[in-house]
Amino acid sequence: MARIPSRGSDQFVVRFPDGMRERIREIAEANGRSMNAEIIERLGSSLKSPEEEARDREHMLLMHNEIQLMQDFMREMFAAANGNPEKLEKSEIFKRAGEVDAKRLESDRARGLPDRKK
């Protein structure tokens, strides 16, 4: 785990263009962070290794696929609502949803994210 910066950490004075300090303050406040934590988070994001970038791209693709699958799943659920629930569980979309969920969980764990609650 990365070390959390403290007052004893290296310091560097930065001159912000007009208005940038206030904008950082607003964004930090909206994200529930200090200005320093916001700046460190953003710098850290821009300094990711190629492996971290690839992992993030893969994760975003999985999220995109999961959203599309959820939309398809919801449509099929509505169509099956008048029928038998076992029919839905045997459907191809239900199986695909389980596969996508498993891949997303694996990606979350690789990124150090906590398990999602079911």
Tab-separated table of C-alpha atoms in Angstrom:
chain	number	residue	atom	x	y	z
A	1	MET	CA	0.000	0.000	0.000
A	2	ALA	CA	1.227	3.505	-0.809
A	3	ARG	CA	2.483	5.685	1.999
A	4	ILE	CA	0.096	8.491	2.956
A	5	PRO	CA	1.777	11.903	2.660
A	6	SER	CA	2.227	13.764	5.926
A	7	ARG	CA	3.682	17.072	7.028
A	8	GLY	CA	7.118	15.400	7.128
A	9	SER	CA	6.890	14.434	3.422
A	10	ASP	CA	8.736	16.221	0.632
A	11	GLN	CA	7.154	19.556	-0.211
A	12	PHE	CA	7.095	21.511	-3.450
A	13	VAL	CA	5.692	24.992	-3.962
A	14	VAL	CA	3.458	25.342	-7.015
A	15	ARG	CA	2.168	28.573	-8.548
A	16	PHE	CA	-1.350	28.105	-9.910
A	17	PRO	CA	-2.808	30.171	-12.739
A	18	ASP	CA	-5.635	32.496	-11.729
A	19	GLY	CA	-8.717	30.586	-10.625
A	20	MET	CA	-7.091	27.144	-10.501
A	21	ARG	CA	-6.660	27.064	-6.725
A	22	GLU	CA	-10.365	27.797	-6.219
A	23	ARG	CA	-11.330	25.168	-8.805
A	24	ILE	CA	-9.151	22.561	-7.044
A	25	ARG	CA	-10.748	23.526	-3.725
A	26	GLU	CA	-14.251	23.054	-5.178
A	27	ILE	CA	-13.405	19.680	-6.730
A	28	ALA	CA	-11.646	18.473	-3.573
A	29	GLU	CA	-14.636	19.478	-1.469
A	30	ALA	CA	-17.032	17.680	-3.837
A	31	ASN	CA	-14.850	14.556	-3.594
A	32	GLY	CA	-14.568	14.772	0.197
A	33	ARG	CA	-10.809	15.310	0.116
A	34	SER	CA	-8.366	17.998	1.127
A	35	MET	CA	-6.833	20.053	-1.663
A	36	ASN	CA	-3.538	18.269	-1.090
A	37	ALA	CA	-5.173	14.834	-1.307
A	38	GLU	CA	-6.975	15.866	-4.508
A	39	ILE	CA	-3.752	17.059	-6.124
A	40	ILE	CA	-1.872	13.901	-5.045
A	41	GLU	CA	-4.689	11.683	-6.392
A	42	ARG	CA	-4.660	13.451	-9.745
A	43	LEU	CA	-0.875	13.430	-10.051
A	44	GLY	CA	-0.814	9.762	-9.123
A	45	SER	CA	-3.406	8.994	-11.800
A	46	SER	CA	-1.303	10.702	-14.445
A	47	LEU	CA	1.835	8.788	-13.404
A	48	LYS	CA	0.444	5.258	-13.720
A	49	SER	CA	2.591	2.499	-15.132
A	50	PRO	CA	1.665	0.988	-18.519
A	51	GLU	CA	0.422	-2.098	-16.651
A	52	GLU	CA	-1.867	0.016	-14.446
A	53	GLU	CA	-3.150	1.891	-17.510
A	54	ALA	CA	-3.900	-1.399	-19.295
A	55	ARG	CA	-5.666	-2.767	-16.209
A	56	ASP	CA	-7.768	0.400	-15.952
A	57	ARG	CA	-8.685	0.246	-19.663
A	58	GLU	CA	-9.700	-3.403	-19.285
A	59	HIS	CA	-11.758	-2.526	-16.214
A	60	MET	CA	-13.545	0.285	-18.053
A	61	LEU	CA	-14.315	-2.052	-20.967
A	62	LEU	CA	-15.729	-4.597	-18.529
A	63	MET	CA	-17.893	-1.906	-16.950
A	64	HIS	CA	-19.143	-0.835	-20.390
A	65	ASN	CA	-19.960	-4.449	-21.289
A	66	GLU	CA	-21.669	-4.921	-17.935
A	67	ILE	CA	-23.906	-1.895	-18.534
A	68	GLN	CA	-24.875	-3.151	-21.983
A	69	LEU	CA	-25.549	-6.607	-20.602
A	70	MET	CA	-27.647	-5.194	-17.767
A	71	GLN	CA	-29.761	-3.309	-20.282
A	72	ASP	CA	-30.267	-6.490	-22.323
A	73	PHE	CA	-30.971	-8.429	-19.141
A	74	MET	CA	-33.605	-5.961	-17.998
A	75	ARG	CA	-35.337	-6.112	-21.376
A	76	GLU	CA	-35.382	-9.907	-21.213
A	77	MET	CA	-36.607	-9.861	-17.610
A	78	PHE	CA	-39.515	-7.624	-18.572
A	79	ALA	CA	-40.330	-9.887	-21.496
A	80	ALA	CA	-40.195	-12.940	-19.221
A	81	ALA	CA	-42.151	-11.316	-16.395
A	82	ASN	CA	-45.385	-12.756	-17.692
A	83	GLY	CA	-43.868	-16.208	-17.877
A	84	ASN	CA	-41.980	-18.659	-15.731
A	85	PRO	CA	-38.966	-17.410	-13.637
A	86	GLU	CA	-37.104	-20.697	-14.270
A	87	LYS	CA	-37.202	-19.862	-17.966
A	88	LEU	CA	-35.282	-16.672	-17.240
A	89	GLU	CA	-32.617	-18.504	-15.214
A	90	LYS	CA	-32.015	-20.878	-18.116
A	91	SER	CA	-31.680	-18.075	-20.660
A	92	GLU	CA	-28.430	-17.254	-22.421
A	93	ILE	CA	-28.492	-13.645	-21.148
A	94	PHE	CA	-28.649	-14.893	-17.539
A	95	LYS	CA	-25.555	-17.064	-18.140
A	96	ARG	CA	-23.701	-14.178	-19.807
A	97	ALA	CA	-24.554	-11.908	-16.871
A	98	GLY	CA	-22.881	-14.364	-14.500
A	99	GLU	CA	-19.757	-14.529	-16.682
A	100	VAL	CA	-19.464	-10.749	-16.920
A	101	ASP	CA	-19.995	-10.383	-13.183
A	102	ALA	CA	-17.201	-12.887	-12.484
A	103	LYS	CA	-14.803	-11.003	-14.795
A	104	ARG	CA	-15.692	-7.689	-13.178
A	105	LEU	CA	-15.124	-9.106	-9.700
A	106	GLU	CA	-11.704	-10.399	-10.809
A	107	SER	CA	-10.853	-6.973	-12.253
A	108	ASP	CA	-11.982	-5.215	-9.067
A	109	ARG	CA	-9.761	-7.474	-6.980
A	110	ALA	CA	-6.773	-6.885	-9.300
A	111	ARG	CA	-7.261	-3.148	-8.789
A	112	GLY	CA	-7.409	-3.624	-5.002
A	113	LEU	CA	-11.103	-2.723	-4.725
A	114	PRO	CA	-13.260	-4.340	-2.035
A	115	ASP	CA	-15.766	-7.017	-3.025
A	116	ARG	CA	-19.166	-5.664	-4.002
A	117	LYS	CA	-22.106	-6.529	-1.799
A	118	LYS	CA	-24.710	-8.750	-3.384
